[in-house]
PDB file of C-alpha atoms in Angstrom:
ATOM      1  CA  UNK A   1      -0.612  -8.937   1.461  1.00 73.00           C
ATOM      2  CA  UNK A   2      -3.258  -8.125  -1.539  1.00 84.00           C
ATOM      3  CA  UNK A   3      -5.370 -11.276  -2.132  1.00 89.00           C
ATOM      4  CA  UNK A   4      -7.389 -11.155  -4.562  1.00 91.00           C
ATOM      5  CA  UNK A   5     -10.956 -12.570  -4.218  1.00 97.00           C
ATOM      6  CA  UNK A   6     -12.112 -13.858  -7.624  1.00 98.00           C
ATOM      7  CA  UNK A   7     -15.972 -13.745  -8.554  1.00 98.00           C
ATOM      8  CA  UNK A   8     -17.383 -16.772  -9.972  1.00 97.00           C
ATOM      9  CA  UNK A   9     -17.214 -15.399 -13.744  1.00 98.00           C
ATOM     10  CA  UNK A  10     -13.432 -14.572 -12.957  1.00 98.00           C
ATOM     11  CA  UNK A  11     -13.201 -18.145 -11.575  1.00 98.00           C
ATOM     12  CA  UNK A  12     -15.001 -19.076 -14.967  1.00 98.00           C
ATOM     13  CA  UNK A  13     -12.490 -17.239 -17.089  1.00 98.00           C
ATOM     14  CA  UNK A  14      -9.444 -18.774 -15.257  1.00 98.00           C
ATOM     15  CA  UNK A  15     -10.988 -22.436 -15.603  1.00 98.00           C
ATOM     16  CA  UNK A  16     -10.996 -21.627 -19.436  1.00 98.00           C
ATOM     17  CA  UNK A  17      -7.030 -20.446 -19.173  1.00 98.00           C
ATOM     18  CA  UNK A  18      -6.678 -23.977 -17.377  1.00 98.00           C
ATOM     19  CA  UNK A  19      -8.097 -26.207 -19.260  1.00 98.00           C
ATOM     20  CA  UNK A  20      -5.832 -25.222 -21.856  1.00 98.00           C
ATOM     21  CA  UNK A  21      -2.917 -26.225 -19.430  1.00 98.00           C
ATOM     22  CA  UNK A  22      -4.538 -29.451 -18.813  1.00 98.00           C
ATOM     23  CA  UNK A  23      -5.330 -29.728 -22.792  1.00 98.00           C
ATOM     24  CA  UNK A  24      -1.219 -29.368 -23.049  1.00 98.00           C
ATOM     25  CA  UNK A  25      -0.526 -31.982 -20.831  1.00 98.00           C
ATOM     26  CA  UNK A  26      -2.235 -34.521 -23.066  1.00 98.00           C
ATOM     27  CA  UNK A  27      -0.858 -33.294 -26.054  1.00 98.00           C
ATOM     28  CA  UNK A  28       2.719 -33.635 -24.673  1.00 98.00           C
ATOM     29  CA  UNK A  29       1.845 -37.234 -22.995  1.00 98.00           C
ATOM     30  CA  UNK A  30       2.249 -39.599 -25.909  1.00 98.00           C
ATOM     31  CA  UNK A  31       6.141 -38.036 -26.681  1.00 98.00           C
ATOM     32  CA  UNK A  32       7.559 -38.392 -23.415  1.00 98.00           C
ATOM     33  CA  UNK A  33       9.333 -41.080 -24.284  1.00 98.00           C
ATOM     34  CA  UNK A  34      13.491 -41.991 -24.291  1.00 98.00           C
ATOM     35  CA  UNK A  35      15.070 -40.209 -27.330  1.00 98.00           C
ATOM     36  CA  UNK A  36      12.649 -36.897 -27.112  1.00 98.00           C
ATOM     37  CA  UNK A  37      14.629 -33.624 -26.242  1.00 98.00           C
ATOM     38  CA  UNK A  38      13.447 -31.479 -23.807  1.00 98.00           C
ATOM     39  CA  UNK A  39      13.384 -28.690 -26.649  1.00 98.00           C
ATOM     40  CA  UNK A  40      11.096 -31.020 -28.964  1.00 98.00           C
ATOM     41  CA  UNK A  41       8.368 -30.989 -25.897  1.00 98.00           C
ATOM     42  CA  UNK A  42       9.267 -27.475 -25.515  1.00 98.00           C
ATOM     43  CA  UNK A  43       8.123 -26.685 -29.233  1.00 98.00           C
ATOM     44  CA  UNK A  44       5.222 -29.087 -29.298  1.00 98.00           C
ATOM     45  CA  UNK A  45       3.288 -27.221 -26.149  1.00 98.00           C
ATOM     46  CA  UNK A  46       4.373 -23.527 -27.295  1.00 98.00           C
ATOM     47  CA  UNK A  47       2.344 -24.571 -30.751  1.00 98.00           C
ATOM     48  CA  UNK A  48      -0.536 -26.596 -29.705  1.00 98.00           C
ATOM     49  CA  UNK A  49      -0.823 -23.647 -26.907  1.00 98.00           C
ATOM     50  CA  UNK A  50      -0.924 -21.146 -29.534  1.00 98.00           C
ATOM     51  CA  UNK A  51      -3.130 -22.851 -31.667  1.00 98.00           C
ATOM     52  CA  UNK A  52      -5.500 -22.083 -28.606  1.00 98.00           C
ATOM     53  CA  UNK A  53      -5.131 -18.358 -29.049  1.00 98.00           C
ATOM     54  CA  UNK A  54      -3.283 -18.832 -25.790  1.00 98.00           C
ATOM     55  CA  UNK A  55       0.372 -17.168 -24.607  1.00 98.00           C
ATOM     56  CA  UNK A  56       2.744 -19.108 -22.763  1.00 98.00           C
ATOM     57  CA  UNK A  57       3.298 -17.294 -19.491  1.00 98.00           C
ATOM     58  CA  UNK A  58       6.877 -18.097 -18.737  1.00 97.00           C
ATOM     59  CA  UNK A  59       8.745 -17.652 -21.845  1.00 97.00           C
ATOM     60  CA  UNK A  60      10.413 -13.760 -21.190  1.00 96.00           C
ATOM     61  CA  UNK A  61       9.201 -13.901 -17.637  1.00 95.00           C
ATOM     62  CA  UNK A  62      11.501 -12.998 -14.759  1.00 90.00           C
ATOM     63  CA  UNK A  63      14.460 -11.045 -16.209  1.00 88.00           C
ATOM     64  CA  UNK A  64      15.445  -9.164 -13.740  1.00 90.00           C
ATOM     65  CA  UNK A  65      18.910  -6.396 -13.302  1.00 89.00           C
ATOM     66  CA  UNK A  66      22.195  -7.202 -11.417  1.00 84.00           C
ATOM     67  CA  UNK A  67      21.354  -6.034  -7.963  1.00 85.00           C
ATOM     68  CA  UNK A  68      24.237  -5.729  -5.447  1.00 83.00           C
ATOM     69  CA  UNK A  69      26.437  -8.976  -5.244  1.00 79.00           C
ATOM     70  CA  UNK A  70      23.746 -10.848  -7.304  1.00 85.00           C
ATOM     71  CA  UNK A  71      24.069 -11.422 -11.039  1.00 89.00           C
ATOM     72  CA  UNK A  72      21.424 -10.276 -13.629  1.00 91.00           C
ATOM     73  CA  UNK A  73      18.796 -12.991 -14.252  1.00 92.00           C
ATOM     74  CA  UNK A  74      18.046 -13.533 -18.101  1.00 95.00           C
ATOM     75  CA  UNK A  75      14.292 -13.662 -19.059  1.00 96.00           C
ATOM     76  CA  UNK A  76      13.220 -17.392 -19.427  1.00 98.00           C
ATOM     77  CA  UNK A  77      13.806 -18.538 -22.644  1.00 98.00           C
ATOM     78  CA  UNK A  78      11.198 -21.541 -23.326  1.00 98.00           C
ATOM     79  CA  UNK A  79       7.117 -22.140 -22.953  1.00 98.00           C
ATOM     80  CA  UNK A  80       7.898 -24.934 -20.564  1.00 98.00           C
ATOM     81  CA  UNK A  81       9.933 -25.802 -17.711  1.00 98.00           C
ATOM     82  CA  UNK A  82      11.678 -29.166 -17.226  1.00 98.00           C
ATOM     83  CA  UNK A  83      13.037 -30.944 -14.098  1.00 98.00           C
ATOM     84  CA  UNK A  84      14.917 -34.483 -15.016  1.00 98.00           C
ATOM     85  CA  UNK A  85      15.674 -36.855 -11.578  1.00 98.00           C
ATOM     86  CA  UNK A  86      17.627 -34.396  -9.327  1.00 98.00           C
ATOM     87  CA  UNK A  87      16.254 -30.983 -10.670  1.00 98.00           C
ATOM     88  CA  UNK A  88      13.565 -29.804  -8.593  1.00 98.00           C
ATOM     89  CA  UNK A  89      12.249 -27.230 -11.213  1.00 98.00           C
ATOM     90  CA  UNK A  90      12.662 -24.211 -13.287  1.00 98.00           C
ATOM     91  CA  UNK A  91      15.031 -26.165 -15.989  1.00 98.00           C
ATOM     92  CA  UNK A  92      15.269 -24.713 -19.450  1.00 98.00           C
ATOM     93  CA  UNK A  93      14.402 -27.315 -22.324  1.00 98.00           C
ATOM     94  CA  UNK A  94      17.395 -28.083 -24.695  1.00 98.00           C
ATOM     95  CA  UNK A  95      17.911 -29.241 -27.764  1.00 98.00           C
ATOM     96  CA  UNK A  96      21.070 -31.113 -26.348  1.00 98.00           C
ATOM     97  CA  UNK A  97      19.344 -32.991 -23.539  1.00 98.00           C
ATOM     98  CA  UNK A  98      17.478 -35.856 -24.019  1.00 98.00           C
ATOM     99  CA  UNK A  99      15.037 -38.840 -21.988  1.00 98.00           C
ATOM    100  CA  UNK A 100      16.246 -42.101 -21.122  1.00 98.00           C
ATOM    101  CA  UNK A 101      14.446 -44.872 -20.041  1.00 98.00           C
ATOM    102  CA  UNK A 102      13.962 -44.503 -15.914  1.00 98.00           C
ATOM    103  CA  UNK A 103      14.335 -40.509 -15.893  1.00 98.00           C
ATOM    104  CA  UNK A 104      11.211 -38.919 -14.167  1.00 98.00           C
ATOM    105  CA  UNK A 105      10.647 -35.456 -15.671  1.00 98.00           C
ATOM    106  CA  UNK A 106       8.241 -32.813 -14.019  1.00 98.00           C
ATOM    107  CA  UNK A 107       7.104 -30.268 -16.865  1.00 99.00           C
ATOM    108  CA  UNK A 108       5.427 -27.391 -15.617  1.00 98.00           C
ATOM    109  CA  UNK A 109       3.206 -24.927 -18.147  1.00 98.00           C
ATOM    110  CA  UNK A 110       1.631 -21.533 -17.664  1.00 98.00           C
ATOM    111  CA  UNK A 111      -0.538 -20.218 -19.967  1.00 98.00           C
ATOM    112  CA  UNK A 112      -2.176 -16.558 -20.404  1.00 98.00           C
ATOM    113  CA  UNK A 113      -5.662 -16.507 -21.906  1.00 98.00           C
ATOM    114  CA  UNK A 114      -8.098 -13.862 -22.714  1.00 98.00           C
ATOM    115  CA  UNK A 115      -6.330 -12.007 -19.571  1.00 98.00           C
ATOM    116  CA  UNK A 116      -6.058 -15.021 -17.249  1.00 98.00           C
ATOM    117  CA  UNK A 117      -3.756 -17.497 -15.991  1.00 98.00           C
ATOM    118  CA  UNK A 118      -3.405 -21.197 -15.677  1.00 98.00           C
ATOM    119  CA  UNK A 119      -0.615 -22.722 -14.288  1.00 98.00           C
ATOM    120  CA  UNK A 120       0.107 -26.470 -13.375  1.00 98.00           C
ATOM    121  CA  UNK A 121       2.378 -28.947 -13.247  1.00 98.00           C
ATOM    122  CA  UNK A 122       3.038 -33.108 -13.484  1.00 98.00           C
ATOM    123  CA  UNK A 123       6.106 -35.353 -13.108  1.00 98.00           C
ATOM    124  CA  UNK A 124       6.040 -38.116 -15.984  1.00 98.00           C
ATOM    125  CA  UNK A 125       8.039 -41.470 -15.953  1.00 98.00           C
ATOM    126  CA  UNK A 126       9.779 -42.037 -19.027  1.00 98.00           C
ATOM    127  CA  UNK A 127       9.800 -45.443 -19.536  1.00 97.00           C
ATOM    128  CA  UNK A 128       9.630 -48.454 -16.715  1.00 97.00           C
ATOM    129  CA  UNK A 129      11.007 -46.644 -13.318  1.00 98.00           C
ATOM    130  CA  UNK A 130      13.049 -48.273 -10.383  1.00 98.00           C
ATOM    131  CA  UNK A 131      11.172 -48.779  -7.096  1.00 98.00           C
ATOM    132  CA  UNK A 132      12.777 -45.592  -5.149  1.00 98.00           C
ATOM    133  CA  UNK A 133      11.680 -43.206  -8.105  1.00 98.00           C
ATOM    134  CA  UNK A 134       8.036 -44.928  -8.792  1.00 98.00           C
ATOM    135  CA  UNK A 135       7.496 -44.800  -4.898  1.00 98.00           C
ATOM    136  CA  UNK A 136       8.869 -40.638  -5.258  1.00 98.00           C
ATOM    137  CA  UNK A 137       6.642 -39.281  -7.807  1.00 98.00           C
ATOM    138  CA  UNK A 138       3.489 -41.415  -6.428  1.00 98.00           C
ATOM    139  CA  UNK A 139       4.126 -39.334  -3.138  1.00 98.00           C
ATOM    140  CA  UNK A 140       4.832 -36.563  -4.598  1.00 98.00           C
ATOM    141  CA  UNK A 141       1.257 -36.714  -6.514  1.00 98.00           C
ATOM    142  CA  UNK A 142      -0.316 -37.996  -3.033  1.00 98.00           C
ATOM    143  CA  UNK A 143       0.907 -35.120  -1.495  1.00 98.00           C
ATOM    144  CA  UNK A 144      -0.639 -32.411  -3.552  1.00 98.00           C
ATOM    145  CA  UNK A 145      -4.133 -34.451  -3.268  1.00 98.00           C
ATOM    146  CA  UNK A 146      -4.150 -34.008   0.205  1.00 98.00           C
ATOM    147  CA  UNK A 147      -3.117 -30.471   0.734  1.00 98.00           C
ATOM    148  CA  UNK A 148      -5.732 -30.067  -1.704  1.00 98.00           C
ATOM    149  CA  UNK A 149      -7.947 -31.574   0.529  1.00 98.00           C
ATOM    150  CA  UNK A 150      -7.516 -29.233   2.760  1.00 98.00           C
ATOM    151  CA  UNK A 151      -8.550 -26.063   0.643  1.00 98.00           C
ATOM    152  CA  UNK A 152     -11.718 -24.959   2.153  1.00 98.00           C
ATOM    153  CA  UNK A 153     -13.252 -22.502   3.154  1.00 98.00           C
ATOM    154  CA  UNK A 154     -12.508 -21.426   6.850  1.00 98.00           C
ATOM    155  CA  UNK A 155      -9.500 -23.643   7.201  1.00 98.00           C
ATOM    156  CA  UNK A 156      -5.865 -22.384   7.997  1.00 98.00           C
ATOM    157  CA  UNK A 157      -3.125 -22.208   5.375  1.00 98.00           C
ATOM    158  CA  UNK A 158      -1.077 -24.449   7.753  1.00 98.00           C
ATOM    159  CA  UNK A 159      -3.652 -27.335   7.830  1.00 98.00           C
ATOM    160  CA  UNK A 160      -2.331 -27.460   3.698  1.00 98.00           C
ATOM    161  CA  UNK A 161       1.402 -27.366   4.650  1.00 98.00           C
ATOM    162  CA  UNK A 162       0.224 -29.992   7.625  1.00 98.00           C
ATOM    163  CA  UNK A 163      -1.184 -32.346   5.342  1.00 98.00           C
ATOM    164  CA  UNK A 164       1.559 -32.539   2.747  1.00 98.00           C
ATOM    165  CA  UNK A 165       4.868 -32.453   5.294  1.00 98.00           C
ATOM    166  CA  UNK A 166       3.142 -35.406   7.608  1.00 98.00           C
ATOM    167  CA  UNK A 167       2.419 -37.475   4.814  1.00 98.00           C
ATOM    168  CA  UNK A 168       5.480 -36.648   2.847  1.00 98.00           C
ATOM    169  CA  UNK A 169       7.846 -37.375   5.937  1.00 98.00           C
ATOM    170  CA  UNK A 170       6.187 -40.303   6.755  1.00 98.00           C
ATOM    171  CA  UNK A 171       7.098 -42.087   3.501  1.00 98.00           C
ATOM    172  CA  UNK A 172      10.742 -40.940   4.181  1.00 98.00           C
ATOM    173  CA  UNK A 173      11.050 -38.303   2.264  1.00 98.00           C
ATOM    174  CA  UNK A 174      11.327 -34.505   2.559  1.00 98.00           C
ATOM    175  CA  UNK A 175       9.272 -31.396   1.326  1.00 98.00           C
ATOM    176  CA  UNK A 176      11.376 -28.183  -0.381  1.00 98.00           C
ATOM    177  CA  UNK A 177      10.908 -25.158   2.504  1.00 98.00           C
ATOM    178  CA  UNK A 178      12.152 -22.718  -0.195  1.00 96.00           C
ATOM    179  CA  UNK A 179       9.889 -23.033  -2.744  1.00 98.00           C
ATOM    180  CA  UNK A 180       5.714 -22.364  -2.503  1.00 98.00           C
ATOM    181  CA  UNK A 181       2.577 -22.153  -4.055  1.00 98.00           C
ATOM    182  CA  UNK A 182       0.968 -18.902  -5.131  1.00 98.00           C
ATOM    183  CA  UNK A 183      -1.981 -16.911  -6.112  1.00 98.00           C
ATOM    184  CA  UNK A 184      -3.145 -16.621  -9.909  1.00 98.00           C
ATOM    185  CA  UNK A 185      -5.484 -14.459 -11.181  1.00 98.00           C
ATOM    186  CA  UNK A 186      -3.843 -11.904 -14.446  1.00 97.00           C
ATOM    187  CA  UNK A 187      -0.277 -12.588 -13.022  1.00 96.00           C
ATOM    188  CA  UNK A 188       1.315 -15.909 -12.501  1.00 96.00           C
ATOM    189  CA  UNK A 189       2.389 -14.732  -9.153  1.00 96.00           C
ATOM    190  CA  UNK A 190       0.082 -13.453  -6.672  1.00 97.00           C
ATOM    191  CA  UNK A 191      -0.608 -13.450  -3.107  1.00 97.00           C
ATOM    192  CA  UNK A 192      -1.199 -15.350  -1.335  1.00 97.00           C
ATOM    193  CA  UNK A 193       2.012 -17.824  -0.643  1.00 97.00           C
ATOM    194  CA  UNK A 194       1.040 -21.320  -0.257  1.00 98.00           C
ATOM    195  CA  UNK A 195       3.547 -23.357   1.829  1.00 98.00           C
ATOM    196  CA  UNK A 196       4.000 -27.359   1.645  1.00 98.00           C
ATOM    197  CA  UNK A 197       4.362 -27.152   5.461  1.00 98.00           C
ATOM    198  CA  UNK A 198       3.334 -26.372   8.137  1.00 97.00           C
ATOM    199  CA  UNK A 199       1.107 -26.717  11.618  1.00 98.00           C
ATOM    200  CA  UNK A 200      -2.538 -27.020  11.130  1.00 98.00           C
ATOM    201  CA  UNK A 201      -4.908 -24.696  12.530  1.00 98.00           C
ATOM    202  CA  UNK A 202      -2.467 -21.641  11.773  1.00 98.00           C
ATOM    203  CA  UNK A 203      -1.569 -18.996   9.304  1.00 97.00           C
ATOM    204  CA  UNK A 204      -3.847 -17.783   6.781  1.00 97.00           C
ATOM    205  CA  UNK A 205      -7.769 -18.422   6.893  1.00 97.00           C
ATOM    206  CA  UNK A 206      -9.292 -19.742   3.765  1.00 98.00           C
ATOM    207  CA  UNK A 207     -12.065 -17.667   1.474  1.00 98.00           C
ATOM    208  CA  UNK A 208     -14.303 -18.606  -0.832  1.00 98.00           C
ATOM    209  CA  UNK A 209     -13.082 -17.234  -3.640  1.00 98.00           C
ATOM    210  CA  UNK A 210      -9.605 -17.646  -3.252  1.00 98.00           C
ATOM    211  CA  UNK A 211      -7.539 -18.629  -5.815  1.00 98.00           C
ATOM    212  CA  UNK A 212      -3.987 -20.373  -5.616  1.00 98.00           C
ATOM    213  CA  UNK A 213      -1.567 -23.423  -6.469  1.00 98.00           C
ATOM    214  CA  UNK A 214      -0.761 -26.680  -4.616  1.00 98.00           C
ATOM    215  CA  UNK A 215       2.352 -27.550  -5.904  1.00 98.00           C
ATOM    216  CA  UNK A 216       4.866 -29.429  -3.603  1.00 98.00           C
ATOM    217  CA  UNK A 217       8.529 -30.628  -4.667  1.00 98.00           C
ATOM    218  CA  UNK A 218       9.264 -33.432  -3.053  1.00 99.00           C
ATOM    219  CA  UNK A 219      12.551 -34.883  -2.255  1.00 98.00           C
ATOM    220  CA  UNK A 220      14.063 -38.133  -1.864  1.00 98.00           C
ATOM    221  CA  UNK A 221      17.387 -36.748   0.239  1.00 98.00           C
ATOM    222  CA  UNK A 222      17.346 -33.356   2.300  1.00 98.00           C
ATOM    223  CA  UNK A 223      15.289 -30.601   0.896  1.00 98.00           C
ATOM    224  CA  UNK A 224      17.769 -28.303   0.261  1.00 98.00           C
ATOM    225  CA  UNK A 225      18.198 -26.476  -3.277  1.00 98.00           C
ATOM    226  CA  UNK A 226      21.000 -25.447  -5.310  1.00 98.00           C
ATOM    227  CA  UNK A 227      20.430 -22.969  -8.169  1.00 97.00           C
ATOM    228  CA  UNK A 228      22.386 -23.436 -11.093  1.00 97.00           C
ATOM    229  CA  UNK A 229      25.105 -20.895 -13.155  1.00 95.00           C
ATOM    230  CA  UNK A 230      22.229 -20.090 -15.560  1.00 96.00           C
ATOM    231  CA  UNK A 231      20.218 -18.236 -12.686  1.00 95.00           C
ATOM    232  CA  UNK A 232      16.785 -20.421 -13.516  1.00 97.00           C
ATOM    233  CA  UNK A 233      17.681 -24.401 -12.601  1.00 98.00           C
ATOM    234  CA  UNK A 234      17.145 -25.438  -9.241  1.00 98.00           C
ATOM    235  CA  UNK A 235      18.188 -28.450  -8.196  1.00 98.00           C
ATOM    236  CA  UNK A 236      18.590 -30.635  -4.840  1.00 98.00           C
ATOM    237  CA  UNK A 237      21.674 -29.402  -3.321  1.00 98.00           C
ATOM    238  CA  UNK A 238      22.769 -33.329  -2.348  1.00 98.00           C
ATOM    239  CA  UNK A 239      21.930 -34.721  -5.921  1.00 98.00           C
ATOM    240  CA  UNK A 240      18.975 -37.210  -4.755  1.00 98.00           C
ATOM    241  CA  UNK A 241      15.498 -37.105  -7.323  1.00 98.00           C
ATOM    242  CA  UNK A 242      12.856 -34.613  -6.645  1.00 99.00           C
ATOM    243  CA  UNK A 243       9.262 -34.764  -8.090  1.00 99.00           C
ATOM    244  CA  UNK A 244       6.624 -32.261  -8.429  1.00 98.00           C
ATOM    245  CA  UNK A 245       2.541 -32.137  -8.983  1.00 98.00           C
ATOM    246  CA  UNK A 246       0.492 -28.724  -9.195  1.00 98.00           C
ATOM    247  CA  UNK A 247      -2.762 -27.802  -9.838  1.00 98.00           C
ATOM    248  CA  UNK A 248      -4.288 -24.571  -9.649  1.00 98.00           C
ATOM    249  CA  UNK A 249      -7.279 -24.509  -7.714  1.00 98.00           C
ATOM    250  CA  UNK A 250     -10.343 -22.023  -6.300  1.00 98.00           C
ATOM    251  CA  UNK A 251     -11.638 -22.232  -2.727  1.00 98.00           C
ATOM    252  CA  UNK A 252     -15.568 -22.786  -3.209  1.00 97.00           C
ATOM    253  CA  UNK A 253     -18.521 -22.932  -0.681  1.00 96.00           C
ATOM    254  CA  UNK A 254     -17.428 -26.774  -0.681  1.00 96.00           C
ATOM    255  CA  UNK A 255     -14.879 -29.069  -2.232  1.00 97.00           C
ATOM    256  CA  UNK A 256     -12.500 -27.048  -3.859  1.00 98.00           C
ATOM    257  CA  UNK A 257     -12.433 -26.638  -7.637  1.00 98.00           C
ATOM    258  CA  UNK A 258      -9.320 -27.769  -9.653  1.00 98.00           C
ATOM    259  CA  UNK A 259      -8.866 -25.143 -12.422  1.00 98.00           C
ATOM    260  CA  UNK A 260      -6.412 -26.716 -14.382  1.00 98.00           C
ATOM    261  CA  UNK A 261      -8.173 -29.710 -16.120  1.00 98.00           C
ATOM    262  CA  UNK A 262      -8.017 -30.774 -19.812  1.00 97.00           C
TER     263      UNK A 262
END
């Protein structure tokens, strides 16, 4: 494991790349609305982001050969990426698929500038939501908030996945073991990994300087994924909602600092 430990001009450079994210966010807010298609949102953060002088980080990312008895995996084709009620993330905007009233819809953005990354991600309710899918994505925001918490400076990795699972579980849902955070500095995907569980006190010690997401998925069934025919979509293998916060933050002397505001 590499882990890169970012000086506070690097941590300067990567709160400019995330403010842009943040900046997107609002942008996008006032559309998400019942009739939009995902492709519309898709178009209107690819332009305001490259109105920044910016680069959205996922479109082409992750192409990757056939490897033995596992198809090729086609770059990703959009600047955002959307997960409506059961899709966990990773879903490919379309021009064919749009809101209704009571969907929740996590959209997740990455965004290269001047070298650096920001990366975050929100779940949105489009329209007025029923109480099982409100009480999901305010959880699921919850969650991140206290793993971020726990991002300081000699504490464990674990107490982060500790934080998030108890709360999570105790609200009767269940946190997605296959998916994790990550490190960002000039790539998206960096050590170190960042699970949403865990056992405090273990793995990983925390250093200032640090730099990674908090970004559980959280489920309202089992957390076990299904990835879809078009090698990108995941979804919850028994069909129930998922929601999904993320911020990208840097471990500081003291409270950590969230990178990835407007």
């Amino acid at each position: 494991m590499a882990i890169m430990i970012k000086s506070r001009q690097e941590i300067a450079l990567l709160r400019e790349a995330g403010r842009i994210v943040g900046q997107t966010y609002e942008v996008l807010r006032p559309h998400i609305k019942a009739g939009i298609s995902t492709a519309e949102l898709d178009k209107i953060a690819e332009d305001f982001i490259r109105s920044k002088d910016a680069i959205p980080v996922y479109k082409g990312y992750g192409a990757r050969a056939a490897r033995a008895g596992q198809p090729a995996v086609p770059p990703f084709p959009a600047t955002i990426c959307v997960a409506i009620n059961n899709v966990i993330c990773h879903g490919i905007p379309s021009s064919t698929q749009y809101l209704k009233d009571g969907d929740i819809i996590g959209i997740d953005i990455g965004v290269r500038y001047k070298g650096w990354v920001g990366d975050s991600c929100a779940t949105f309710a489009v329209g007025k939501l029923d109480d099982e899918a409100q009480k999901l994505v305010d959880t699921a925001r919850r969650s991140m908030e206290l793993g971020i918490e726990q991002a300081r400076a000699g504490n464990h990795m674990g107490d982060i996945g500790a934080a998030i699972q108890s709360y999570a579980e105790a609200q009767g849902f269940s946190v997605v073991r296959d998916l994790v955070g990550h490190g960002v500095g000039h790539s998206v995907h960096e050590d170190p990994q960042v699970p949403h569980i865990g056992r405090a006190g273990t793995g990983l010690k925390l250093r200032t300087g640090m730099v990674f997401t908090i970004e559980p998925m959280i489920n309202v069934g089992k957390p076990q994924t299904r990835l879809l025919a078009d090698r990108w979509t995941i979804c919850t293998a028994d069909g129930s909602l998922s929601a999904q916060f993320e911020h990208t933050l840097a471990v500081t002397d003291g409270a950590p600092e969230l990178l990835t505001l407007p």
